[in-house]
Amino acid sequence: MPGTLYIVSTPIGNLEDITLRALRVLREADLICAEDTRVTRKLLSHYDIHTPLTSYHEHSRGEKIESLAERLSVGQSLALVSDAGTPGISDPGQALIAAAIGLDAAVVPIPGPCAAIAALTASGLPGGRFAFVGFPPRPKGDRRAFFESLREEPFTLVLYEAPGRVLSTLEELIRTLGDRPLSYGRELTKQFEEIYRGTVSGALERLRARPPRGEFTLIVGPPSPSGQTPPSDLSDVQQALQNALDQGATARDAVQQVSTLLKLPRRLVYRLLLEMQRRAEKNL
Ligand code: SAM
């Protein structure tokens, strides 16, 4: 009877972010298939786990997959891990998972960290319906087509990006989608974790002043419904400003975010913010 392939999520920074079940599976598996055995060895030694390791990465060829499939077919259990987060999510895994399914082996997810979900949940942007679009392609033509295709998406967008390309990606986003609400999670769960909430232009301004370092996940808010008319009751605008401030936006970003969202002149939104601040001071 075929064995089991466990898809094990591992921390994206903080080593405490691993489930009890993941630790047990890693301890009990016959073999751990790791994207980079040196990275996974650090995690295993932290938890005093001594299961044998083999490498399984994006360049693993048919032979490697066949030898792993052979182990599954004789009943062994394999644990698949990537360097960080959930295998198969912009990480290796798909070919091995397909091979296991082809063998009728059990394929069992061991859920846990995923940078996309961590960044989305902390962004304050709608998480009910979102499109995960992974890394934007690098070749110029593909890149253009990729960003153009995002215009069609009515949902929140989740992107991965390397630090050296974050500025260029933000520039493409503003060019193709306009100045939408944007959040980024940088170095999530690590010592210098930063969660920015504002707009694409606000993020550009911030990151132009301080060149991006570390790992970034970008969350872009959905387009505002087309043809939306300005609210007749200005308290709606103030409520939207308050929500943005509560979510950690600076005053400047809150004004930008709300004027984009409600399609109102920035000057009007700014005036309402000043009014709110004056009222709050009086009530102190
Ligand atoms: N499979 C992984 C997951 O489930 O999160 C993602 C792997 S993908 C190769 C790596 C990308 O994930 C990074 O370039 C970055 O965009 C994002 N990422 C990984 N760790 C992160 C972190 N701690 N903070 C923010 N983004 C992170």
Tab-separated table of N, CA and C in Angstrom, residues 57-174:
chain	number	residue	atom	x	y	z
A	57	HIS	N	14.072	20.454	-4.988
A	57	HIS	CA	13.943	21.879	-5.294
A	57	HIS	C	13.419	22.060	-6.710
A	58	GLU	N	13.372	23.323	-7.136
A	58	GLU	CA	12.719	23.604	-8.426
A	58	GLU	C	13.454	22.970	-9.596
A	59	HIS	N	14.748	22.630	-9.415
A	59	HIS	CA	15.478	22.019	-10.530
A	59	HIS	C	15.508	20.488	-10.427
A	60	SER	N	14.823	19.942	-9.431
A	60	SER	CA	14.828	18.475	-9.300
A	60	SER	C	14.202	17.850	-10.544
A	61	ARG	N	14.896	16.866	-11.094
A	61	ARG	CA	14.442	16.299	-12.374
A	61	ARG	C	13.657	15.011	-12.142
A	62	GLY	N	13.239	14.440	-13.271
A	62	GLY	CA	12.437	13.222	-13.237
A	62	GLY	C	13.012	12.126	-12.359
A	63	GLU	N	14.349	11.934	-12.466
A	63	GLU	CA	14.980	10.835	-11.702
A	63	GLU	C	14.733	10.981	-10.203
A	64	LYS	N	14.901	12.225	-9.730
A	64	LYS	CA	14.735	12.477	-8.294
A	64	LYS	C	13.284	12.197	-7.886
A	65	ILE	N	12.360	12.684	-8.731
A	65	ILE	CA	10.939	12.480	-8.407
A	65	ILE	C	10.625	10.984	-8.432
A	66	GLU	N	11.213	10.272	-9.415
A	66	GLU	CA	10.972	8.817	-9.480
A	66	GLU	C	11.458	8.118	-8.229
A	67	SER	N	12.650	8.531	-7.731
A	67	SER	CA	13.167	7.817	-6.560
A	67	SER	C	12.310	8.114	-5.327
A	68	LEU	N	11.766	9.345	-5.253
A	68	LEU	CA	10.882	9.663	-4.116
A	68	LEU	C	9.548	8.922	-4.271
A	69	ALA	N	9.077	8.840	-5.507
A	69	ALA	CA	7.811	8.136	-5.758
A	69	ALA	C	7.975	6.649	-5.404
A	70	GLU	N	9.157	6.099	-5.685
A	70	GLU	CA	9.437	4.704	-5.368
A	70	GLU	C	9.288	4.465	-3.854
A	71	ARG	N	9.828	5.395	-3.079
A	71	ARG	CA	9.722	5.264	-1.615
A	71	ARG	C	8.246	5.302	-1.185
A	72	LEU	N	7.480	6.223	-1.821
A	72	LEU	CA	6.050	6.294	-1.469
A	72	LEU	C	5.352	4.987	-1.831
A	73	SER	N	5.739	4.430	-2.990
A	73	SER	CA	5.015	3.237	-3.449
A	73	SER	C	5.292	2.027	-2.557
A	74	VAL	N	6.417	2.025	-1.811
A	74	VAL	CA	6.649	0.902	-0.887
A	74	VAL	C	6.181	1.231	0.534
A	75	GLY	N	5.412	2.319	0.651
A	75	GLY	CA	4.746	2.568	1.940
A	75	GLY	C	5.454	3.557	2.860
A	76	GLN	N	6.524	4.181	2.370
A	76	GLN	CA	7.209	5.134	3.267
A	76	GLN	C	6.435	6.443	3.380
A	77	SER	N	6.750	7.206	4.435
A	77	SER	CA	6.122	8.533	4.565
A	77	SER	C	7.183	9.607	4.329
A	78	LEU	N	6.823	10.578	3.494
A	78	LEU	CA	7.729	11.671	3.160
A	78	LEU	C	7.124	12.980	3.659
A	79	ALA	N	7.988	13.858	4.165
A	79	ALA	CA	7.520	15.202	4.555
A	79	ALA	C	8.184	16.207	3.626
A	80	LEU	N	7.354	16.978	2.925
A	80	LEU	CA	7.872	17.976	1.987
A	80	LEU	C	7.881	19.338	2.678
A	81	VAL	N	9.049	19.997	2.671
A	81	VAL	CA	9.128	21.362	3.234
A	81	VAL	C	9.866	22.271	2.255
A	82	SER	N	9.555	23.578	2.335
A	82	SER	CA	10.342	24.543	1.559
A	82	SER	C	11.189	25.338	2.553
A	83	ASP	N	11.908	26.342	2.047
A	83	ASP	CA	12.771	27.106	2.965
A	83	ASP	C	11.943	27.826	4.019
A	84	ALA	N	10.760	28.286	3.619
A	84	ALA	CA	9.914	29.028	4.555
A	84	ALA	C	8.485	28.993	4.042
A	85	GLY	N	7.546	28.874	4.961
A	85	GLY	CA	6.136	28.944	4.579
A	85	GLY	C	5.594	27.632	4.045
A	86	THR	N	4.653	27.759	3.122
A	86	THR	CA	3.917	26.594	2.642
A	86	THR	C	4.472	26.104	1.302
A	87	PRO	N	4.901	24.835	1.224
A	87	PRO	CA	5.406	24.303	-0.047
A	87	PRO	C	4.336	24.425	-1.137
A	88	GLY	N	4.795	24.676	-2.366
A	88	GLY	CA	3.847	24.748	-3.486
A	88	GLY	C	3.288	26.148	-3.707
A	89	ILE	N	3.413	27.034	-2.711
A	89	ILE	CA	2.930	28.414	-2.885
A	89	ILE	C	4.148	29.248	-3.293
A	90	SER	N	4.290	29.468	-4.602
A	90	SER	CA	5.502	30.099	-5.170
A	90	SER	C	6.750	29.382	-4.658
A	91	ASP	N	6.655	28.117	-4.452
A	91	ASP	CA	7.751	27.278	-3.967
A	91	ASP	C	7.625	25.903	-4.607
A	92	PRO	N	8.732	25.109	-4.612
A	92	PRO	CA	8.652	23.779	-5.215
A	92	PRO	C	7.638	22.884	-4.504
A	93	GLY	N	7.125	21.919	-5.219
A	93	GLY	CA	6.215	20.947	-4.602
A	93	GLY	C	5.276	20.311	-5.606
A	94	GLN	N	4.888	21.088	-6.628
A	94	GLN	CA	3.799	20.634	-7.482
A	94	GLN	C	4.073	19.276	-8.146
A	95	ALA	N	5.291	19.107	-8.695
A	95	ALA	CA	5.570	17.866	-9.439
A	95	ALA	C	5.534	16.653	-8.496
A	96	LEU	N	6.091	16.821	-7.302
A	96	LEU	CA	6.111	15.693	-6.360
A	96	LEU	C	4.689	15.381	-5.873
A	97	ILE	N	3.926	16.426	-5.643
A	97	ILE	CA	2.537	16.226	-5.184
A	97	ILE	C	1.738	15.500	-6.287
A	98	ALA	N	1.956	15.937	-7.547
A	98	ALA	CA	1.249	15.283	-8.665
A	98	ALA	C	1.657	13.815	-8.765
A	99	ALA	N	2.958	13.536	-8.563
A	99	ALA	CA	3.428	12.142	-8.639
A	99	ALA	C	2.771	11.301	-7.548
A	100	ALA	N	2.684	11.870	-6.343
A	100	ALA	CA	2.082	11.130	-5.218
A	100	ALA	C	0.607	10.850	-5.501
A	101	ILE	N	-0.083	11.849	-6.047
A	101	ILE	CA	-1.511	11.653	-6.361
A	101	ILE	C	-1.641	10.556	-7.417
A	102	GLY	N	-0.718	10.584	-8.405
A	102	GLY	CA	-0.728	9.565	-9.464
A	102	GLY	C	-0.547	8.155	-8.917
A	103	LEU	N	0.179	8.031	-7.811
A	103	LEU	CA	0.430	6.706	-7.205
A	103	LEU	C	-0.689	6.266	-6.285
A	104	ASP	N	-1.627	7.158	-6.068
A	104	ASP	CA	-2.699	6.929	-5.085
A	104	ASP	C	-2.179	6.964	-3.661
A	105	ALA	N	-1.054	7.638	-3.474
A	105	ALA	CA	-0.551	7.816	-2.103
A	105	ALA	C	-1.422	8.871	-1.431
A	106	ALA	N	-1.467	8.820	-0.094
A	106	ALA	CA	-2.208	9.876	0.608
A	106	ALA	C	-1.377	11.159	0.550
A	107	VAL	N	-2.030	12.273	0.287
A	107	VAL	CA	-1.344	13.573	0.296
A	107	VAL	C	-2.015	14.415	1.375
A	108	VAL	N	-1.240	14.733	2.406
A	108	VAL	CA	-1.844	15.333	3.600
A	108	VAL	C	-1.210	16.698	3.888
A	109	PRO	N	-2.021	17.763	3.867
A	109	PRO	CA	-1.460	19.080	4.197
A	109	PRO	C	-1.309	19.256	5.707
A	110	ILE	N	-0.193	19.830	6.109
A	110	ILE	CA	-0.014	20.189	7.524
A	110	ILE	C	0.066	21.714	7.531
A	111	PRO	N	-1.090	22.382	7.702
A	111	PRO	CA	-1.140	23.831	7.481
A	111	PRO	C	-0.338	24.614	8.508
A	112	GLY	N	0.047	25.812	8.097
A	112	GLY	CA	0.825	26.675	8.995
A	112	GLY	C	1.150	27.967	8.274
A	113	PRO	N	2.338	28.552	8.557
A	113	PRO	CA	2.651	29.871	8.012
A	113	PRO	C	2.629	29.951	6.491
A	114	CYS	N	2.190	31.110	6.007
A	114	CYS	CA	2.243	31.448	4.587
A	114	CYS	C	2.300	32.977	4.553
A	115	ALA	N	3.350	33.531	3.952
A	115	ALA	CA	3.538	34.992	3.984
A	115	ALA	C	2.339	35.721	3.393
A	116	ALA	N	1.753	35.160	2.323
A	116	ALA	CA	0.624	35.827	1.664
A	116	ALA	C	-0.525	36.025	2.655
A	117	ILE	N	-0.839	34.982	3.387
A	117	ILE	CA	-1.987	35.052	4.315
A	117	ILE	C	-1.652	35.950	5.508
A	118	ALA	N	-0.418	35.846	5.998
A	118	ALA	CA	-0.028	36.684	7.143
A	118	ALA	C	-0.136	38.160	6.761
A	119	ALA	N	0.378	38.521	5.577
A	119	ALA	CA	0.360	39.931	5.158
A	119	ALA	C	-1.074	40.392	4.895
A	120	LEU	N	-1.867	39.532	4.289
A	120	LEU	CA	-3.250	39.905	3.966
A	120	LEU	C	-4.050	40.170	5.245
A	121	THR	N	-3.900	39.287	6.221
A	121	THR	CA	-4.725	39.435	7.427
A	121	THR	C	-4.365	40.712	8.188
A	122	ALA	N	-3.102	41.113	8.146
A	122	ALA	CA	-2.708	42.316	8.907
A	122	ALA	C	-2.908	43.596	8.100
A	123	SER	N	-3.253	43.474	6.814
A	123	SER	CA	-3.309	44.665	5.952
A	123	SER	C	-4.509	45.549	6.248
A	124	GLY	N	-5.584	44.962	6.747
A	124	GLY	CA	-6.818	45.717	6.933
A	124	GLY	C	-7.619	45.821	5.644
A	125	LEU	N	-7.116	45.268	4.550
A	125	LEU	CA	-7.834	45.312	3.272
A	125	LEU	C	-8.733	44.078	3.163
A	126	PRO	N	-9.756	44.122	2.295
A	126	PRO	CA	-10.726	43.017	2.273
A	126	PRO	C	-10.077	41.661	1.982
A	127	GLY	N	-10.362	40.693	2.841
A	127	GLY	CA	-9.773	39.356	2.694
A	127	GLY	C	-10.803	38.315	2.290
A	128	GLY	N	-12.045	38.755	2.109
A	128	GLY	CA	-13.116	37.805	1.761
A	128	GLY	C	-12.901	37.208	0.381
A	129	ARG	N	-12.453	38.043	-0.550
A	129	ARG	CA	-12.173	37.566	-1.904
A	129	ARG	C	-10.865	38.217	-2.342
A	130	PHE	N	-9.872	37.390	-2.632
A	130	PHE	CA	-8.588	37.951	-3.042
A	130	PHE	C	-7.966	37.080	-4.115
A	131	ALA	N	-7.068	37.692	-4.895
A	131	ALA	CA	-6.352	36.938	-5.925
A	131	ALA	C	-4.875	36.931	-5.559
A	132	PHE	N	-4.330	35.728	-5.363
A	132	PHE	CA	-2.893	35.591	-5.107
A	132	PHE	C	-2.219	35.454	-6.467
A	133	VAL	N	-1.316	36.391	-6.789
A	133	VAL	CA	-0.735	36.368	-8.129
A	133	VAL	C	0.765	36.094	-8.113
A	134	GLY	N	1.318	35.795	-6.939
A	134	GLY	CA	2.721	35.381	-6.840
A	134	GLY	C	3.694	36.484	-7.243
A	135	PHE	N	4.846	36.076	-7.811
A	135	PHE	CA	5.879	37.037	-8.221
A	135	PHE	C	5.564	37.588	-9.611
A	136	PRO	N	5.626	38.920	-9.807
A	136	PRO	CA	5.514	39.442	-11.171
A	136	PRO	C	6.675	38.903	-12.010
A	137	PRO	N	6.426	38.572	-13.281
A	137	PRO	CA	7.533	38.060	-14.103
A	137	PRO	C	8.606	39.122	-14.308
A	138	ARG	N	9.826	38.678	-14.646
A	138	ARG	CA	10.920	39.638	-14.808
A	138	ARG	C	11.088	40.158	-16.230
A	139	PRO	N	10.972	39.310	-17.284
A	139	PRO	CA	11.161	39.850	-18.635
A	139	PRO	C	10.152	40.963	-18.932
A	140	LYS	N	10.647	42.025	-19.576
A	140	LYS	CA	9.869	43.258	-19.740
A	140	LYS	C	8.467	43.029	-20.325
A	141	GLY	N	8.416	42.267	-21.440
A	141	GLY	CA	7.133	42.063	-22.124
A	141	GLY	C	6.139	41.332	-21.237
A	142	ASP	N	6.616	40.249	-20.602
A	142	ASP	CA	5.738	39.449	-19.724
A	142	ASP	C	5.246	40.302	-18.564
A	143	ARG	N	6.153	41.156	-18.095
A	143	ARG	CA	5.857	41.997	-16.946
A	143	ARG	C	4.705	42.957	-17.274
A	144	ARG	N	4.820	43.610	-18.410
A	144	ARG	CA	3.767	44.531	-18.859
A	144	ARG	C	2.417	43.810	-18.929
A	145	ALA	N	2.461	42.612	-19.600
A	145	ALA	CA	1.214	41.854	-19.803
A	145	ALA	C	0.632	41.436	-18.449
A	146	PHE	N	1.517	41.072	-17.530
A	146	PHE	CA	1.089	40.643	-16.190
A	146	PHE	C	0.332	41.781	-15.494
A	147	PHE	N	0.937	42.972	-15.476
A	147	PHE	CA	0.281	44.083	-14.771
A	147	PHE	C	-1.012	44.500	-15.486
A	148	GLU	N	-0.972	44.469	-16.804
A	148	GLU	CA	-2.191	44.809	-17.550
A	148	GLU	C	-3.313	43.840	-17.175
A	149	SER	N	-2.966	42.551	-17.027
A	149	SER	CA	-4.003	41.547	-16.732
A	149	SER	C	-4.638	41.794	-15.362
A	150	LEU	N	-3.894	42.465	-14.465
A	150	LEU	CA	-4.434	42.708	-13.125
A	150	LEU	C	-5.585	43.718	-13.140
A	151	ARG	N	-5.650	44.515	-14.212
A	151	ARG	CA	-6.746	45.480	-14.329
A	151	ARG	C	-8.099	44.783	-14.269
A	152	GLU	N	-8.125	43.520	-14.746
A	152	GLU	CA	-9.393	42.772	-14.821
A	152	GLU	C	-9.837	42.240	-13.460
A	153	GLU	N	-8.911	42.217	-12.503
A	153	GLU	CA	-9.223	41.577	-11.219
A	153	GLU	C	-10.046	42.494	-10.321
A	154	PRO	N	-11.229	42.071	-9.919
A	154	PRO	CA	-12.044	42.954	-9.071
A	154	PRO	C	-11.715	42.806	-7.578
A	155	PHE	N	-10.768	41.916	-7.247
A	155	PHE	CA	-10.532	41.591	-5.832
A	155	PHE	C	-9.233	42.194	-5.304
A	156	THR	N	-9.032	42.066	-4.009
A	156	THR	CA	-7.744	42.396	-3.388
A	156	THR	C	-6.663	41.533	-4.051
A	157	LEU	N	-5.494	42.116	-4.281
A	157	LEU	CA	-4.401	41.367	-4.928
A	157	LEU	C	-3.281	41.115	-3.928
A	158	VAL	N	-2.681	39.945	-4.012
A	158	VAL	CA	-1.562	39.597	-3.139
A	158	VAL	C	-0.363	39.241	-4.016
A	159	LEU	N	0.747	39.957	-3.812
A	159	LEU	CA	1.939	39.720	-4.648
A	159	LEU	C	3.160	39.468	-3.778
A	160	TYR	N	4.045	38.623	-4.266
A	160	TYR	CA	5.366	38.494	-3.667
A	160	TYR	C	6.330	39.320	-4.510
A	161	GLU	N	7.363	39.862	-3.878
A	161	GLU	CA	8.376	40.562	-4.669
A	161	GLU	C	9.708	40.582	-3.939
A	162	ALA	N	10.779	40.518	-4.720
A	162	ALA	CA	12.129	40.603	-4.153
A	162	ALA	C	12.420	42.069	-3.835
A	163	PRO	N	13.226	42.343	-2.796
A	163	PRO	CA	13.436	43.734	-2.373
A	163	PRO	C	13.954	44.622	-3.496
A	164	GLY	N	14.817	44.104	-4.343
A	164	GLY	CA	15.403	44.906	-5.415
A	164	GLY	C	14.398	45.306	-6.491
A	165	ARG	N	13.226	44.702	-6.479
A	165	ARG	CA	12.245	44.991	-7.527
A	165	ARG	C	10.969	45.623	-6.985
A	166	VAL	N	10.936	45.875	-5.689
A	166	VAL	CA	9.707	46.405	-5.093
A	166	VAL	C	9.348	47.771	-5.681
A	167	LEU	N	10.337	48.659	-5.821
A	167	LEU	CA	10.038	50.006	-6.336
A	167	LEU	C	9.479	49.926	-7.752
A	168	SER	N	10.129	49.102	-8.577
A	168	SER	CA	9.660	49.010	-9.964
A	168	SER	C	8.251	48.402	-10.005
A	169	THR	N	7.963	47.459	-9.127
A	169	THR	CA	6.618	46.875	-9.089
A	169	THR	C	5.582	47.900	-8.628
A	170	LEU	N	5.933	48.716	-7.637
A	170	LEU	CA	4.986	49.749	-7.187
A	170	LEU	C	4.737	50.751	-8.313
A	171	GLU	N	5.797	51.067	-9.059
A	171	GLU	CA	5.627	52.007	-10.188
A	171	GLU	C	4.688	51.408	-11.240
A	172	GLU	N	4.862	50.120	-11.525
A	172	GLU	CA	3.966	49.463	-12.497
A	172	GLU	C	2.533	49.442	-11.982
A	173	LEU	N	2.386	49.209	-10.683
A	173	LEU	CA	1.029	49.142	-10.105
A	173	LEU	C	0.330	50.484	-10.247
A	174	ILE	N	1.051	51.560	-9.967
A	174	ILE	CA	0.403	52.878	-10.039
A	174	ILE	C	0.093	53.222	-11.490
